[in-house]
Amino acid sequence: MNITLGLGPLISLIAGILILVIPRLLNYIVAIYLIVIGLIGLFGAGNFRF
């Protein structure tokens, strides 16, 4: 039985748990997410394997 775990769902799970524990982190997590998505959009995701 093979279990493969993608990076996106794992980051989402960790972010969700952190937001539940420390709600003030929501602003930072959303900001970091938007910056990362923007950088991937600008430079392309060709070199990244998610």
PDB file of N, CA, C and O in Angstrom, residues 2-35:
ATOM      1  N   ASN A   2       0.728   2.061  -1.008  1.00  0.00           N
ATOM      2  CA  ASN A   2       1.515   3.287  -1.108  1.00  0.00           C
ATOM      3  C   ASN A   2       0.685   4.471  -0.639  1.00  0.00           C
ATOM      4  O   ASN A   2      -0.466   4.627  -1.023  1.00  0.00           O
ATOM      5  N   ILE A   3       1.296   5.299   0.182  1.00  0.00           N
ATOM      6  CA  ILE A   3       0.643   6.524   0.632  1.00  0.00           C
ATOM      7  C   ILE A   3       1.501   7.694   0.177  1.00  0.00           C
ATOM      8  O   ILE A   3       2.654   7.814   0.584  1.00  0.00           O
ATOM      9  N   THR A   4       0.951   8.512  -0.686  1.00  0.00           N
ATOM     10  CA  THR A   4       1.662   9.709  -1.129  1.00  0.00           C
ATOM     11  C   THR A   4       0.923  10.913  -0.571  1.00  0.00           C
ATOM     12  O   THR A   4      -0.294  10.986  -0.613  1.00  0.00           O
ATOM     13  N   LEU A   5       1.676  11.832  -0.034  1.00  0.00           N
ATOM     14  CA  LEU A   5       1.101  13.022   0.578  1.00  0.00           C
ATOM     15  C   LEU A   5       1.646  14.240  -0.143  1.00  0.00           C
ATOM     16  O   LEU A   5       2.852  14.463  -0.176  1.00  0.00           O
ATOM     17  N   GLY A   6       0.753  15.012  -0.743  1.00  0.00           N
ATOM     18  CA  GLY A   6       1.174  16.211  -1.451  1.00  0.00           C
ATOM     19  C   GLY A   6       1.535  17.315  -0.483  1.00  0.00           C
ATOM     20  O   GLY A   6       1.126  17.324   0.683  1.00  0.00           O
ATOM     21  N   LEU A   7       2.301  18.244  -0.962  1.00  0.00           N
ATOM     22  CA  LEU A   7       2.750  19.354  -0.125  1.00  0.00           C
ATOM     23  C   LEU A   7       1.599  20.312   0.197  1.00  0.00           C
ATOM     24  O   LEU A   7       1.491  20.785   1.325  1.00  0.00           O
ATOM     25  N   GLY A   8       0.740  20.569  -0.754  1.00  0.00           N
ATOM     26  CA  GLY A   8      -0.372  21.506  -0.551  1.00  0.00           C
ATOM     27  C   GLY A   8      -1.305  21.105   0.577  1.00  0.00           C
ATOM     28  O   GLY A   8      -1.575  21.908   1.481  1.00  0.00           O
ATOM     29  N   PRO A   9      -1.840  19.881   0.551  1.00  0.00           N
ATOM     30  CA  PRO A   9      -2.734  19.465   1.645  1.00  0.00           C
ATOM     31  C   PRO A   9      -2.048  19.440   3.007  1.00  0.00           C
ATOM     32  O   PRO A   9      -2.666  19.768   4.019  1.00  0.00           O
ATOM     33  N   LEU A  10      -0.776  19.088   3.040  1.00  0.00           N
ATOM     34  CA  LEU A  10      -0.050  19.052   4.305  1.00  0.00           C
ATOM     35  C   LEU A  10       0.094  20.461   4.881  1.00  0.00           C
ATOM     36  O   LEU A  10      -0.146  20.688   6.070  1.00  0.00           O
ATOM     37  N   ILE A  11       0.442  21.428   4.041  1.00  0.00           N
ATOM     38  CA  ILE A  11       0.569  22.819   4.483  1.00  0.00           C
ATOM     39  C   ILE A  11      -0.790  23.351   4.931  1.00  0.00           C
ATOM     40  O   ILE A  11      -0.889  24.048   5.939  1.00  0.00           O
ATOM     41  N   SER A  12      -1.845  22.996   4.200  1.00  0.00           N
ATOM     42  CA  SER A  12      -3.185  23.445   4.578  1.00  0.00           C
ATOM     43  C   SER A  12      -3.590  22.891   5.937  1.00  0.00           C
ATOM     44  O   SER A  12      -4.184  23.603   6.752  1.00  0.00           O
ATOM     45  N   LEU A  13      -3.276  21.638   6.185  1.00  0.00           N
ATOM     46  CA  LEU A  13      -3.601  21.022   7.466  1.00  0.00           C
ATOM     47  C   LEU A  13      -2.863  21.710   8.614  1.00  0.00           C
ATOM     48  O   LEU A  13      -3.461  22.061   9.637  1.00  0.00           O
ATOM     49  N   ILE A  14      -1.571  21.933   8.437  1.00  0.00           N
ATOM     50  CA  ILE A  14      -0.778  22.595   9.475  1.00  0.00           C
ATOM     51  C   ILE A  14      -1.287  24.022   9.701  1.00  0.00           C
ATOM     52  O   ILE A  14      -1.431  24.465  10.843  1.00  0.00           O
ATOM     53  N   ALA A  15      -1.578  24.743   8.618  1.00  0.00           N
ATOM     54  CA  ALA A  15      -2.076  26.113   8.742  1.00  0.00           C
ATOM     55  C   ALA A  15      -3.416  26.131   9.464  1.00  0.00           C
ATOM     56  O   ALA A  15      -3.665  26.989  10.319  1.00  0.00           O
ATOM     57  N   GLY A  16      -4.300  25.199   9.144  1.00  0.00           N
ATOM     58  CA  GLY A  16      -5.602  25.131   9.803  1.00  0.00           C
ATOM     59  C   GLY A  16      -5.475  24.885  11.292  1.00  0.00           C
ATOM     60  O   GLY A  16      -6.173  25.509  12.104  1.00  0.00           O
ATOM     61  N   ILE A  17      -4.585  23.982  11.674  1.00  0.00           N
ATOM     62  CA  ILE A  17      -4.381  23.696  13.096  1.00  0.00           C
ATOM     63  C   ILE A  17      -3.815  24.923  13.804  1.00  0.00           C
ATOM     64  O   ILE A  17      -4.254  25.281  14.901  1.00  0.00           O
ATOM     65  N   LEU A  18      -2.847  25.588  13.175  1.00  0.00           N
ATOM     66  CA  LEU A  18      -2.268  26.786  13.786  1.00  0.00           C
ATOM     67  C   LEU A  18      -3.301  27.893  13.954  1.00  0.00           C
ATOM     68  O   LEU A  18      -3.315  28.601  14.958  1.00  0.00           O
ATOM     69  N   ILE A  19      -4.188  28.044  12.959  1.00  0.00           N
ATOM     70  CA  ILE A  19      -5.227  29.079  13.050  1.00  0.00           C
ATOM     71  C   ILE A  19      -6.196  28.762  14.180  1.00  0.00           C
ATOM     72  O   ILE A  19      -6.650  29.648  14.896  1.00  0.00           O
ATOM     73  N   LEU A  20      -6.514  27.467  14.368  1.00  0.00           N
ATOM     74  CA  LEU A  20      -7.391  27.099  15.482  1.00  0.00           C
ATOM     75  C   LEU A  20      -6.733  27.384  16.826  1.00  0.00           C
ATOM     76  O   LEU A  20      -7.389  27.825  17.767  1.00  0.00           O
ATOM     77  N   VAL A  21      -5.445  27.117  16.921  1.00  0.00           N
ATOM     78  CA  VAL A  21      -4.741  27.303  18.189  1.00  0.00           C
ATOM     79  C   VAL A  21      -4.472  28.781  18.452  1.00  0.00           C
ATOM     80  O   VAL A  21      -4.687  29.271  19.558  1.00  0.00           O
ATOM     81  N   ILE A  22      -4.000  29.485  17.429  1.00  0.00           N
ATOM     82  CA  ILE A  22      -3.636  30.905  17.571  1.00  0.00           C
ATOM     83  C   ILE A  22      -4.322  31.690  16.445  1.00  0.00           C
ATOM     84  O   ILE A  22      -3.760  31.834  15.360  1.00  0.00           O
ATOM     85  N   PRO A  23      -5.556  32.169  16.682  1.00  0.00           N
ATOM     86  CA  PRO A  23      -6.308  32.851  15.614  1.00  0.00           C
ATOM     87  C   PRO A  23      -5.612  34.089  15.043  1.00  0.00           C
ATOM     88  O   PRO A  23      -5.881  34.463  13.908  1.00  0.00           O
ATOM     89  N   ARG A  24      -4.719  34.715  15.795  1.00  0.00           N
ATOM     90  CA  ARG A  24      -4.044  35.913  15.292  1.00  0.00           C
ATOM     91  C   ARG A  24      -3.089  35.586  14.145  1.00  0.00           C
ATOM     92  O   ARG A  24      -2.653  36.474  13.414  1.00  0.00           O
ATOM     93  N   LEU A  25      -2.746  34.305  13.967  1.00  0.00           N
ATOM     94  CA  LEU A  25      -1.845  33.911  12.878  1.00  0.00           C
ATOM     95  C   LEU A  25      -2.526  33.955  11.510  1.00  0.00           C
ATOM     96  O   LEU A  25      -1.845  33.872  10.494  1.00  0.00           O
ATOM     97  N   LEU A  26      -3.849  34.074  11.494  1.00  0.00           N
ATOM     98  CA  LEU A  26      -4.575  34.033  10.228  1.00  0.00           C
ATOM     99  C   LEU A  26      -4.053  35.063   9.235  1.00  0.00           C
ATOM    100  O   LEU A  26      -3.837  34.750   8.066  1.00  0.00           O
ATOM    101  N   ASN A  27      -3.825  36.284   9.689  1.00  0.00           N
ATOM    102  CA  ASN A  27      -3.339  37.333   8.788  1.00  0.00           C
ATOM    103  C   ASN A  27      -1.988  36.968   8.176  1.00  0.00           C
ATOM    104  O   ASN A  27      -1.775  37.145   6.973  1.00  0.00           O
ATOM    105  N   TYR A  28      -1.086  36.450   8.992  1.00  0.00           N
ATOM    106  CA  TYR A  28       0.244  36.105   8.501  1.00  0.00           C
ATOM    107  C   TYR A  28       0.200  34.913   7.546  1.00  0.00           C
ATOM    108  O   TYR A  28       0.888  34.905   6.525  1.00  0.00           O
ATOM    109  N   ILE A  29      -0.607  33.915   7.885  1.00  0.00           N
ATOM    110  CA  ILE A  29      -0.690  32.728   7.035  1.00  0.00           C
ATOM    111  C   ILE A  29      -1.270  33.078   5.672  1.00  0.00           C
ATOM    112  O   ILE A  29      -0.760  32.645   4.637  1.00  0.00           O
ATOM    113  N   VAL A  30      -2.325  33.890   5.661  1.00  0.00           N
ATOM    114  CA  VAL A  30      -2.923  34.307   4.385  1.00  0.00           C
ATOM    115  C   VAL A  30      -1.939  35.145   3.583  1.00  0.00           C
ATOM    116  O   VAL A  30      -1.791  34.961   2.370  1.00  0.00           O
ATOM    117  N   ALA A  31      -1.227  36.051   4.235  1.00  0.00           N
ATOM    118  CA  ALA A  31      -0.265  36.898   3.534  1.00  0.00           C
ATOM    119  C   ALA A  31       0.863  36.063   2.928  1.00  0.00           C
ATOM    120  O   ALA A  31       1.234  36.258   1.766  1.00  0.00           O
ATOM    121  N   ILE A  32       1.408  35.134   3.689  1.00  0.00           N
ATOM    122  CA  ILE A  32       2.489  34.281   3.183  1.00  0.00           C
ATOM    123  C   ILE A  32       1.990  33.426   2.019  1.00  0.00           C
ATOM    124  O   ILE A  32       2.670  33.279   1.003  1.00  0.00           O
ATOM    125  N   TYR A  33       0.772  32.893   2.148  1.00  0.00           N
ATOM    126  CA  TYR A  33       0.200  32.079   1.078  1.00  0.00           C
ATOM    127  C   TYR A  33       0.069  32.894  -0.213  1.00  0.00           C
ATOM    128  O   TYR A  33       0.452  32.434  -1.286  1.00  0.00           O
ATOM    129  N   LEU A  34      -0.454  34.101  -0.101  1.00  0.00           N
ATOM    130  CA  LEU A  34      -0.631  34.929  -1.292  1.00  0.00           C
ATOM    131  C   LEU A  34       0.703  35.303  -1.924  1.00  0.00           C
ATOM    132  O   LEU A  34       0.831  35.334  -3.152  1.00  0.00           O
ATOM    133  N   ILE A  35       1.708  35.583  -1.106  1.00  0.00           N
ATOM    134  CA  ILE A  35       3.031  35.914  -1.639  1.00  0.00           C
ATOM    135  C   ILE A  35       3.621  34.723  -2.375  1.00  0.00           C
ATOM    136  O   ILE A  35       4.156  34.858  -3.480  1.00  0.00           O
TER     137      ILE A  35
END
